Each structure stands twice: as structure tokens, then as C-alpha cells.
XYZ file of N, CA and C in Angstrom:
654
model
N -11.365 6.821 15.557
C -10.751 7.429 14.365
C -10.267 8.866 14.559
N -11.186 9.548 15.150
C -10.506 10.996 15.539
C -9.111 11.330 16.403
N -9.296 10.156 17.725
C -7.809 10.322 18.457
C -6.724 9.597 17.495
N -7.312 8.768 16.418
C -6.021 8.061 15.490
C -5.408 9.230 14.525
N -6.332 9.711 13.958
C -6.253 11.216 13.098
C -5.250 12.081 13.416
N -5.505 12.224 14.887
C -4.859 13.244 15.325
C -3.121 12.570 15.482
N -3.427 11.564 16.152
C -2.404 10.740 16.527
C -0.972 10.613 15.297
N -1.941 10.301 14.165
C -0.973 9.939 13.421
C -0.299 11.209 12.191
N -0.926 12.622 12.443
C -0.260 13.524 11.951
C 0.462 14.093 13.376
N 0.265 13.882 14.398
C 1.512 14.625 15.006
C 2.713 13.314 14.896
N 2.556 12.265 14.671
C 3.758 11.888 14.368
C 4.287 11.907 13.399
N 3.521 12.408 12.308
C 4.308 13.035 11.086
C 5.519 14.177 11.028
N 4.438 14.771 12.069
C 5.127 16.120 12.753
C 6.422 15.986 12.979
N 6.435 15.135 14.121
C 7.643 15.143 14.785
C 8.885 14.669 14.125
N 8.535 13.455 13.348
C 9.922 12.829 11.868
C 10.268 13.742 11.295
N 11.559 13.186 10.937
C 12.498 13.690 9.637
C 12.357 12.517 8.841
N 11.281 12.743 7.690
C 11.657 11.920 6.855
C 12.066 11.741 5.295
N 13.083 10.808 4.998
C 13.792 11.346 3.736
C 12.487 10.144 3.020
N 12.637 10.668 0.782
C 12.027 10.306 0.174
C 13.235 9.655 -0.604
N 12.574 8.157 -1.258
C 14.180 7.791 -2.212
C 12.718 7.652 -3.457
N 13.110 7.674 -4.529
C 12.468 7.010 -6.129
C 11.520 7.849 -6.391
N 11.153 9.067 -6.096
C 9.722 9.633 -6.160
C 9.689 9.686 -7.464
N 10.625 10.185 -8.524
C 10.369 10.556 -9.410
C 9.948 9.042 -10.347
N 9.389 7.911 -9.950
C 8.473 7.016 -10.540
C 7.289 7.930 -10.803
N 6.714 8.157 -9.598
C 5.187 9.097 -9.445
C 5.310 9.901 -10.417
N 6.335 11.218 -10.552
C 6.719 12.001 -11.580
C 6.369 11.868 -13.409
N 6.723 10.633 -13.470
C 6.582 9.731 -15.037
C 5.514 9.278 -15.203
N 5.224 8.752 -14.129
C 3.734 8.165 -13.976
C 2.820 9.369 -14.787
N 2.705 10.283 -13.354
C 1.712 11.525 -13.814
C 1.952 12.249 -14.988
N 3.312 12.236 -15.878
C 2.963 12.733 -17.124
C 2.339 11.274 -18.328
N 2.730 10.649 -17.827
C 2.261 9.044 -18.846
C 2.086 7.906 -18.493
N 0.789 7.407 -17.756
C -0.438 8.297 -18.389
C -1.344 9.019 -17.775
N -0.771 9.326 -16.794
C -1.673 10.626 -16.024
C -1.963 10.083 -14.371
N -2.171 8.835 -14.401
C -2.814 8.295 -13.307
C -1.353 6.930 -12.689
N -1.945 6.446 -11.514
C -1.188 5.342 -11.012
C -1.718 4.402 -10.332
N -0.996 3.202 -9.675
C -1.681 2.556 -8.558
C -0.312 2.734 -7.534
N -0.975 3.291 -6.604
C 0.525 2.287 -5.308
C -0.244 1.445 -4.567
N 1.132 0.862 -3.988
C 0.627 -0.831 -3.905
C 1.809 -1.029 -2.424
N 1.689 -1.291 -1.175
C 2.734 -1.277 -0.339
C 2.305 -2.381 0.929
N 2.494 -2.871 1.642
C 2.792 -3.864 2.334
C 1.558 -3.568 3.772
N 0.677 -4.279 3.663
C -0.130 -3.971 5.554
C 0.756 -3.412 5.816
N 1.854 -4.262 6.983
C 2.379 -3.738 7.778
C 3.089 -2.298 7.906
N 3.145 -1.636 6.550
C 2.994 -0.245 6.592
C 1.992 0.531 6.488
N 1.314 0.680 7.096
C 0.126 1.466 6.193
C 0.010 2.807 7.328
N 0.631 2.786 8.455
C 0.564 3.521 9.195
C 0.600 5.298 9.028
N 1.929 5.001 8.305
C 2.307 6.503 7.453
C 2.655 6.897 5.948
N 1.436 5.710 5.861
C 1.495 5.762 3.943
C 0.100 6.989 3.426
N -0.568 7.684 4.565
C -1.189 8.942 3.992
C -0.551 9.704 3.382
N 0.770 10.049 3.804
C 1.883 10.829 3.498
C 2.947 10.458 2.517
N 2.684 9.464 2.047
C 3.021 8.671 0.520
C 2.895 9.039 -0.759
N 1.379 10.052 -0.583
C 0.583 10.421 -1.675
C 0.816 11.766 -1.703
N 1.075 12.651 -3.092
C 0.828 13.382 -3.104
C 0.482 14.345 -4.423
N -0.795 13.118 -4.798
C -1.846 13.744 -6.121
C -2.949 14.428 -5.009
N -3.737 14.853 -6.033
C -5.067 15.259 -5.480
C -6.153 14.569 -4.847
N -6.240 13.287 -5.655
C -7.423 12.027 -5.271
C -7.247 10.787 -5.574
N -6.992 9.814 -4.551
C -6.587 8.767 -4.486
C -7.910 7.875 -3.737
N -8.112 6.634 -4.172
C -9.445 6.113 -3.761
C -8.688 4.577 -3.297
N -8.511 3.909 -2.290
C -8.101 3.286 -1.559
C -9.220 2.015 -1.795
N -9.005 0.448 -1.732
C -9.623 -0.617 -1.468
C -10.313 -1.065 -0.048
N -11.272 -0.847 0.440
C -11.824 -1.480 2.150
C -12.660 -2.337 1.951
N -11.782 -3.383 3.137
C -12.687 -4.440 3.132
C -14.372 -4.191 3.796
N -15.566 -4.761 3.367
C -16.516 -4.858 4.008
C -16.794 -5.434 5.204
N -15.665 -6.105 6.086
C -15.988 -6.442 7.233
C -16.031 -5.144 8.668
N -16.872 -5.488 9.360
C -17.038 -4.217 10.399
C -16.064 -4.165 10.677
N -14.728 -4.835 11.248
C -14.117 -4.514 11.728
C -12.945 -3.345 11.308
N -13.167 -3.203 10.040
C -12.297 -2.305 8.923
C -12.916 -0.823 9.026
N -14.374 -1.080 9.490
C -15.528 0.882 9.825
C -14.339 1.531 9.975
N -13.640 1.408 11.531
C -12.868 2.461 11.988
C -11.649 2.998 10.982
N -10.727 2.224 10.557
C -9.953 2.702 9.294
C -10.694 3.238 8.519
N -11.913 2.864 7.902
C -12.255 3.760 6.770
C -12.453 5.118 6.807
N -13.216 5.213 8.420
C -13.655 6.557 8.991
C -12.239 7.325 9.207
N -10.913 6.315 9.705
C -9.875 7.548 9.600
C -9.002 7.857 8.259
N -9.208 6.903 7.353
C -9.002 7.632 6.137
C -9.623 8.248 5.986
N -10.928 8.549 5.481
C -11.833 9.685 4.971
C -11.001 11.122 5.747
N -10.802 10.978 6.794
C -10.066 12.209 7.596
C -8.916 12.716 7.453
N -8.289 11.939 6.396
C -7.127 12.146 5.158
C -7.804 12.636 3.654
N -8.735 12.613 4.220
C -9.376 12.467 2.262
C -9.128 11.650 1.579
N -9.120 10.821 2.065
C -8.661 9.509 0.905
C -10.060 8.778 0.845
N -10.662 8.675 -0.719
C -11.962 7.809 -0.926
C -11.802 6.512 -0.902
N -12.598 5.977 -1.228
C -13.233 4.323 -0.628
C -13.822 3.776 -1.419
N -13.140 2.761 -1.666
C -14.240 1.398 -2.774
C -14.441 0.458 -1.609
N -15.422 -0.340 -1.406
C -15.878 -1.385 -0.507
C -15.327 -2.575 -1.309
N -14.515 -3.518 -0.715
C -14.534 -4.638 -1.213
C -13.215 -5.524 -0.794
N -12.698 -6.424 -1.356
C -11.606 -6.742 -1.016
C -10.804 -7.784 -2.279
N -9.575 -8.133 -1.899
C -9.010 -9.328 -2.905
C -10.045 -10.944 -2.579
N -10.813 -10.667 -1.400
C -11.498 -12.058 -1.283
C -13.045 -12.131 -1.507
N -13.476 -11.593 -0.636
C -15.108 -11.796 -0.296
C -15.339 -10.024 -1.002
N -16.265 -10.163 -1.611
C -16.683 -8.618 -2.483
C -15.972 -8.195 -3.286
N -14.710 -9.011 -3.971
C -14.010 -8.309 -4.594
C -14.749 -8.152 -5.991
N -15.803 -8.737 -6.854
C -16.021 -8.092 -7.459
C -16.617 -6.739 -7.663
N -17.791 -6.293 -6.548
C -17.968 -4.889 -6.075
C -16.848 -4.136 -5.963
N -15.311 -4.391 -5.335
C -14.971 -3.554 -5.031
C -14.066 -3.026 -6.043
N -13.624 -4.140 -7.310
C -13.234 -3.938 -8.341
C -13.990 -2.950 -9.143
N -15.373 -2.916 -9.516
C -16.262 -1.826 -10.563
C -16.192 -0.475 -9.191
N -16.215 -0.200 -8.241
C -16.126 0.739 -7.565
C -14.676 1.752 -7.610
N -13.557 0.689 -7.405
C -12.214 1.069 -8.171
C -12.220 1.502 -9.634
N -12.658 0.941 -10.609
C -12.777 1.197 -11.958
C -13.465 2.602 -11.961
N -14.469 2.431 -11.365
C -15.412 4.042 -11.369
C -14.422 4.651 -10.933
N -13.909 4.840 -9.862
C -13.092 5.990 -9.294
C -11.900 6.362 -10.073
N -11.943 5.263 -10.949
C -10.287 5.985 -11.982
C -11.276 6.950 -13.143
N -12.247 5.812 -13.643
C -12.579 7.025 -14.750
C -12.979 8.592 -13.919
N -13.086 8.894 -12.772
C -13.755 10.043 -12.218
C -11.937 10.929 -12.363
N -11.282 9.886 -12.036
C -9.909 10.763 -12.016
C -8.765 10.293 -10.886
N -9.603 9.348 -10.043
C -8.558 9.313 -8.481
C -7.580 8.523 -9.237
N -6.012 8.653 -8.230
C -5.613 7.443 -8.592
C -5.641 6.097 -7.270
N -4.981 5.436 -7.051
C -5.299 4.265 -6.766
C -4.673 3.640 -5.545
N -4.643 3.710 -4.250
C -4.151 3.050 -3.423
C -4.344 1.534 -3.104
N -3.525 0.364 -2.602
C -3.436 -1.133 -2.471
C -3.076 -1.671 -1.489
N -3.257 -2.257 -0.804
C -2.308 -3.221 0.307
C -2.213 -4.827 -0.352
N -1.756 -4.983 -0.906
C -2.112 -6.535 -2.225
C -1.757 -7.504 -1.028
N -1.613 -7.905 0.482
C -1.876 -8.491 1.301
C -2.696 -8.673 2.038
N -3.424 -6.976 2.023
C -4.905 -6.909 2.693
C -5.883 -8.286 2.404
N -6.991 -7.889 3.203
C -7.309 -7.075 4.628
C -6.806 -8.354 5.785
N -6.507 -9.087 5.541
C -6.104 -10.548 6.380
C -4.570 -11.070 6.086
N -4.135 -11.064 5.017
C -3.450 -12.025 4.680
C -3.155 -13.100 3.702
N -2.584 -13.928 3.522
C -0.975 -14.342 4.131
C -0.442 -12.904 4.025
N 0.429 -12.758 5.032
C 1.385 -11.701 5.141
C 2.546 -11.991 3.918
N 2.881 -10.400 3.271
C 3.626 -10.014 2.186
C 3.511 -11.180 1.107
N 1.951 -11.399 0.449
C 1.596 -12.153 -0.734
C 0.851 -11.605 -1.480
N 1.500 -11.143 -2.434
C 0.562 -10.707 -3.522
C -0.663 -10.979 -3.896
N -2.308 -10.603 -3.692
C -3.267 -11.498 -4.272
C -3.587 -11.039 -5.697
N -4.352 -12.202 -6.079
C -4.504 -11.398 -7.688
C -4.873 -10.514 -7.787
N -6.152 -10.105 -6.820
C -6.845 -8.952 -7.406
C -6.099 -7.399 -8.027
N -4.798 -7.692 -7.014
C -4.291 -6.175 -7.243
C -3.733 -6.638 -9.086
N -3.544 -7.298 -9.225
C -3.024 -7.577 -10.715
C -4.381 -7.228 -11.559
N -5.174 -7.530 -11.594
C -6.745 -7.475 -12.251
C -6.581 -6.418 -12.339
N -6.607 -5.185 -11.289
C -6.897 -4.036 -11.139
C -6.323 -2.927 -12.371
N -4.594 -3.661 -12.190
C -3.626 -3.073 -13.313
C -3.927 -3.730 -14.479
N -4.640 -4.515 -14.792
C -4.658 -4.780 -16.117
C -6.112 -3.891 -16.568
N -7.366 -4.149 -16.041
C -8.330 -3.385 -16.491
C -8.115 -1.948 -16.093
N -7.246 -1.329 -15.795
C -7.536 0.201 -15.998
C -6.149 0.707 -16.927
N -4.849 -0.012 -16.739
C -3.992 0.275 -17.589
C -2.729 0.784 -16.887
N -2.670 1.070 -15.843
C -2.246 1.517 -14.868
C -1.212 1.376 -14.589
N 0.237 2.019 -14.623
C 1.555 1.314 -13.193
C 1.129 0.769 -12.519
N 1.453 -0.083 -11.538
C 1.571 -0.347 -10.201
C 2.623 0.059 -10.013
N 3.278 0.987 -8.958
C 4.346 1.691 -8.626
C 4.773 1.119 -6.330
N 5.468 0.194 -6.286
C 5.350 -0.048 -5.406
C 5.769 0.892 -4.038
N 5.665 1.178 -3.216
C 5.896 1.948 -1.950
C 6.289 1.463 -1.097
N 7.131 1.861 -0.134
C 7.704 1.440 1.356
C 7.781 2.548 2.313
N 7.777 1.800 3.527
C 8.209 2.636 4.913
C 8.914 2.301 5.722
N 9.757 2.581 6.563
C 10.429 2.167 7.465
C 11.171 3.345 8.724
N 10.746 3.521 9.643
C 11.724 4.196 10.831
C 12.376 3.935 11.695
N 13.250 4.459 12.543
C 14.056 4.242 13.525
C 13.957 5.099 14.374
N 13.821 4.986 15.974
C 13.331 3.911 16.655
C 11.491 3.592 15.995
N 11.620 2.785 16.144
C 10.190 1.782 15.827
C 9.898 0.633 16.549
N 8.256 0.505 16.413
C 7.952 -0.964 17.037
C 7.471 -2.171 16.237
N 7.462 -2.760 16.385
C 6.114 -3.901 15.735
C 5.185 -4.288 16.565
N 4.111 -3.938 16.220
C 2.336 -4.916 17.027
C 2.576 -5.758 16.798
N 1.913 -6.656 17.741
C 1.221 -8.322 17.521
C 0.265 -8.284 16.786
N 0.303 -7.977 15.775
C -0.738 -8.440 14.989
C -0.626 -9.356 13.693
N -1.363 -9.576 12.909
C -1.552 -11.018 11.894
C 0.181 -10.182 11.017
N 0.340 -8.796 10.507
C 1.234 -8.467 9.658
C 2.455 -7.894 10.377
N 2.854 -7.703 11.821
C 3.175 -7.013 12.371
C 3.959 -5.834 11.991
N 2.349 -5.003 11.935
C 2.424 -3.427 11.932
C 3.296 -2.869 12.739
N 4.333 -1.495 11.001
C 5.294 -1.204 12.165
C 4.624 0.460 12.471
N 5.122 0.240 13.746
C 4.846 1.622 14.278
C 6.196 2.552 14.748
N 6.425 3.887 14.279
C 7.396 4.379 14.475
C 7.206 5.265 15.583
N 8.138 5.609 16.298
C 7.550 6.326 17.750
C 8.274 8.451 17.652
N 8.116 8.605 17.927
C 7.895 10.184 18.210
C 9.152 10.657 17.911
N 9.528 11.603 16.907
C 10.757 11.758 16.828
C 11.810 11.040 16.092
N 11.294 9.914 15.514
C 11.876 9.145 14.676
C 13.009 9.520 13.365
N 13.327 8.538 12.815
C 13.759 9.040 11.333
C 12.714 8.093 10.636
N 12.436 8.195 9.051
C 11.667 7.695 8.630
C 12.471 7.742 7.672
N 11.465 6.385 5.940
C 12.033 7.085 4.953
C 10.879 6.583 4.072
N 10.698 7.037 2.816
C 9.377 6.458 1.752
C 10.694 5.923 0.833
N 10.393 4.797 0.302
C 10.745 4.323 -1.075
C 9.974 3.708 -1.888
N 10.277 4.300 -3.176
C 9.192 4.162 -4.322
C 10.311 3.540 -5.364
N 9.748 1.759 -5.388
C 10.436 1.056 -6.535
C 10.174 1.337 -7.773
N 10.587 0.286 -8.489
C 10.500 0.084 -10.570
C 8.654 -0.143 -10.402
N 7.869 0.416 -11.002
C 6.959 0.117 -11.450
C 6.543 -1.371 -12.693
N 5.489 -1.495 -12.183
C 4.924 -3.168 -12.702
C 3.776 -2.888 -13.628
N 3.290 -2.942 -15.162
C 2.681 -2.868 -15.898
C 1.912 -4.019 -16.573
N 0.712 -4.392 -16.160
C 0.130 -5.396 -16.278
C -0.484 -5.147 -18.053
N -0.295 -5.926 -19.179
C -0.939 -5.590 -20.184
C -2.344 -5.664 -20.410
N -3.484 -4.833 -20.870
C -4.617 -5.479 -21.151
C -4.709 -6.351 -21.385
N -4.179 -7.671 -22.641
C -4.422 -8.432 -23.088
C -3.626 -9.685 -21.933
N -2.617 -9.612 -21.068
C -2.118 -10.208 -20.326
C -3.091 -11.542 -19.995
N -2.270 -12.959 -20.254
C -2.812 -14.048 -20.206
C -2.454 -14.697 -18.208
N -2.990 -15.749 -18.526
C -2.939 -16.289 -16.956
C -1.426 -16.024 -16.563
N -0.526 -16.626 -17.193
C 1.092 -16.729 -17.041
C 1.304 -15.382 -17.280
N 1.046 -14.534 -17.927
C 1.931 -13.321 -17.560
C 1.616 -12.479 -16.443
N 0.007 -12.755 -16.215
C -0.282 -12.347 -15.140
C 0.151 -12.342 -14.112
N 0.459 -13.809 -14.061
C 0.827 -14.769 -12.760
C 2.892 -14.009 -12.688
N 3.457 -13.851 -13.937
C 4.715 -13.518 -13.753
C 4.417 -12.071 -12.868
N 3.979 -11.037 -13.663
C 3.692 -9.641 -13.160
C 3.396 -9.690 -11.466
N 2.548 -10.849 -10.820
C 2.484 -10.647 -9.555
C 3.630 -10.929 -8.853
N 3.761 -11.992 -9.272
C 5.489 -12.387 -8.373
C 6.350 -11.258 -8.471
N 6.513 -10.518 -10.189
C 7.110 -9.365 -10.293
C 6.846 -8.669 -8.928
N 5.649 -7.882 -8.423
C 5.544 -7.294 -7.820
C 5.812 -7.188 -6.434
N 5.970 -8.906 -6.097
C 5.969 -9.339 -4.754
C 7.125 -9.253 -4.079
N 8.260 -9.621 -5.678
C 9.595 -9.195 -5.539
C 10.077 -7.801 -5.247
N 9.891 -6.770 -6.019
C 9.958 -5.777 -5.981
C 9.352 -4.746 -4.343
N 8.144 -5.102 -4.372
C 7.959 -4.925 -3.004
C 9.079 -5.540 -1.684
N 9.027 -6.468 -1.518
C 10.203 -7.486 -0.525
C 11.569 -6.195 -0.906
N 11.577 -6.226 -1.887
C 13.228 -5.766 -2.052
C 13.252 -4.213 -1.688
N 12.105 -3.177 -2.170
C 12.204 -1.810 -1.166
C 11.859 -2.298 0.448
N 11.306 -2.829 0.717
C 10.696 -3.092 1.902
C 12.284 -3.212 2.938
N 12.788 -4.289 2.448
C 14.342 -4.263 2.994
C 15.159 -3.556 2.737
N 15.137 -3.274 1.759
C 16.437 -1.759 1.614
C 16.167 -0.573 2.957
N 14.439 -0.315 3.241
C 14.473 0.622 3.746
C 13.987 -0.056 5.468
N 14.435 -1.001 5.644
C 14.661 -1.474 7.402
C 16.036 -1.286 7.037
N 16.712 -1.618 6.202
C 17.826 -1.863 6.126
C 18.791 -0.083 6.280
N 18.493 0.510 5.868
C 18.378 2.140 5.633
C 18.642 2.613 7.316
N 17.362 2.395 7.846
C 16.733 2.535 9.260
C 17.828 2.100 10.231
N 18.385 0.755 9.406
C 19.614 0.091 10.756
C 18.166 -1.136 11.602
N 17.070 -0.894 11.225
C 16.002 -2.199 11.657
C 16.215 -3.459 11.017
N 15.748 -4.157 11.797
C 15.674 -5.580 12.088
C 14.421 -6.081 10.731
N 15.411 -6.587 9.570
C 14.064 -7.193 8.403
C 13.112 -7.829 9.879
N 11.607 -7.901 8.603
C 10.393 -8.319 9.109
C 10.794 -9.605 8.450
N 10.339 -11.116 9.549
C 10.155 -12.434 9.195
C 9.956 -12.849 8.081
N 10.111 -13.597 7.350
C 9.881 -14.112 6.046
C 8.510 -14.621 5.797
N 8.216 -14.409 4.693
C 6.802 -14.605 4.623
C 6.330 -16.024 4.824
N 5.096 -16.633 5.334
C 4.689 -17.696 5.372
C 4.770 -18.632 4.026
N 5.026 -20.119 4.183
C 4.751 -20.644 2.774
C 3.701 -20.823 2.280
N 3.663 -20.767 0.819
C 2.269 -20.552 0.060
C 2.035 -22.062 -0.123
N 0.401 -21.866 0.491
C -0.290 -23.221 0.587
C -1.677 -22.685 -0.509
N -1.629 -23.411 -1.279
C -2.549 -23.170 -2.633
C -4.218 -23.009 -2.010
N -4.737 -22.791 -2.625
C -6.400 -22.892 -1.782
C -7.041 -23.488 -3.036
């Protein structure tokens, strides 16, 4: 976590990167004070630099293999609910809830911590309905960049890059929100995500990421 720390603010360093939609965040923070962002695994690389309230409390999964991320967020300051959209998510839901009434607002990967790649799970919908919240979606994208082999393929932008953040239409889950509107609001979101997500490969002059796997019900 420490050589990642380091790692991943000198490549902050070195980008030029432009911001498109911020002023969602803007509206947000006057009404009603707080937010959620919500943005894709495969970015998460240089989404520390996404944020820029005071306290934001992020979702981690409880599997060991997630320790090391948590330890290099904390080195961002970014707090921690334990839990996930699958296994612990009810812990990690009342841990999220606590951290809004304290004041943070709210970071998401609504594909985390596994997968299917770019699928909304419910939980991030739950989340916006019991606290009241935007969901305000986020993107990243640079040029030159790579993709890992991994389950989301994480992009990684290399030294010197261009970059850019885009911040879509925000998604408002109602308290009272029934199964079906629920269920609309996520797709809402899934859409909305997909569609900054490509604008800004698209921005970059990069190559869209694969289409998402088909949804096989569980």
C-alpha cells in the first residue's frame, strides 16, 4: 500500500487532467448537503482525485484480499465501511448509514468487489434510498493507457498522460420507492454510468471497454 500511495499520486502529478459536469457535486452540496458517487471498478485507480468534500467513507469488501486497498485508501483519507453488495452487506449497509449521519459523504463501485463487470447491484440502490441521497455518477478515462487482466479490466493510465473526470445526471432513489421503481432507478444508473464511461474513452480517442456480460439471474 505504501509503494501504491506513492505510486498513484505521482501519477496524478504528472497528468493534465480536464473535469466535465462538476457542477452536479456543486448542487448536490447546497441540496442536500451530502452525496453518493458511484463509478465503474475498472476505474477506481484515479478516482481519489474525484472527490473533493472533506469526508467521504467508501464500501470494502471483507475478504482479505481487499486488506491492501483498504490500507491504501486510508492513505487518502478516505474511511471505510466493511461489507459488500453480497456477503456482509447488511453490516456494511448500517456502517454506511452511520457514516452519513456523522457527515461523510459516500463513495461506490455498484460492480464491486467481484462482479459481473459494469452491473449495477442493488445494494448501491438501497443505499440511496435509506439515506436520501443523489447518486451522482463518475468517470475516468486517459490517453496513453492500459488495461490489466483482470475480472474488470482496470484501466491504468501511464505517466504523463491526458486524463479526464466526468460527472453525469444524478439518480434519486425515493424513500418510499417500491421494487419496480427501484429496479427502474438501477438500470437508470447503469445507463447513465455506460454512457459517461464512453463519452470519456471516447474523449481520450480510447478503445470502449467490452460490453458487459449477459445477465444471468441468480
Amino acid at each position: 500500500p505504501p509503494l501504491g500511495h506513492v505510486y498513484i499520486r505521482l501519477l496524478h502529478v504528472t497528468m493534465r487532467i480536464e473535469v466535465r459536469g462538476a457542477e452536479a457535486l456543486e448542487l448536490a452540496r447546497r441540496d442536500p448537503g451530502h452525496y453518493i458517487l458511484c463509478f465503474w471498478h475498472s476505474r477506481f485507480v484515479l478516482m481519489p482525485y474525484c472527490y473533493p468534500g472533506p469526508r467521504i467513507v467508501v464500501l470494502s469488501s471483507n475478504h482479505r484480499d481487499a486488506e491492501a486497498l483498504v490500507r491504501l485508501l486510508r492513505m487518502f483519507g478516505i474511511e471505510q465501511a466493511r461489507g459488500s453488495s453480497t456477503s456482509g452487506g447488511a453490516t456494511g449497509m448500517r456502517q454506511v448509514l452511520r457514516k452519513v449521519k456523522e457527515g461523510c459523504d459516500v463513495g461506490l463501485t455498484p460492480d464491486g468487489p467481484r462482479g459481473p463487470k459494469r452491473r449495477v447491484q442493488p445494494g448501491v440502490v438501497a443505499i440511496g434510498r435509506f439515506t436520501g441521497l443523489p447518486i451522482i455518477p463518475v468517470t475516468f478515462s486517459a490517453s496513453p493507457a492500459r488495461r490489466i487482466r483482470t475480472w474488470d479490466g482496470t484501466l491504468l493510465p501511464k505517466f504523463f498522460s491526458k486524463g479526464v473526470f466526468i460527472y453525469g445526471s444524478p439518480i434519486v432513489v425515493p424513500r418510499d420507492a417500491d421494487e419496480l421503481t427501484q429496479e427502474e432507478k438501477r438500470l437508470a444508473l447503469e445507463r447513465e454510468l455506460d454512457r459517461i464511461t464512453d463519452l470519456a474513452d471516447d474523449a481520450m480517442t480510447l478503445a470502449r471497454e467490452d460490453a458487459r456480460p449477459p445477465f444471468v439471474p441468480s
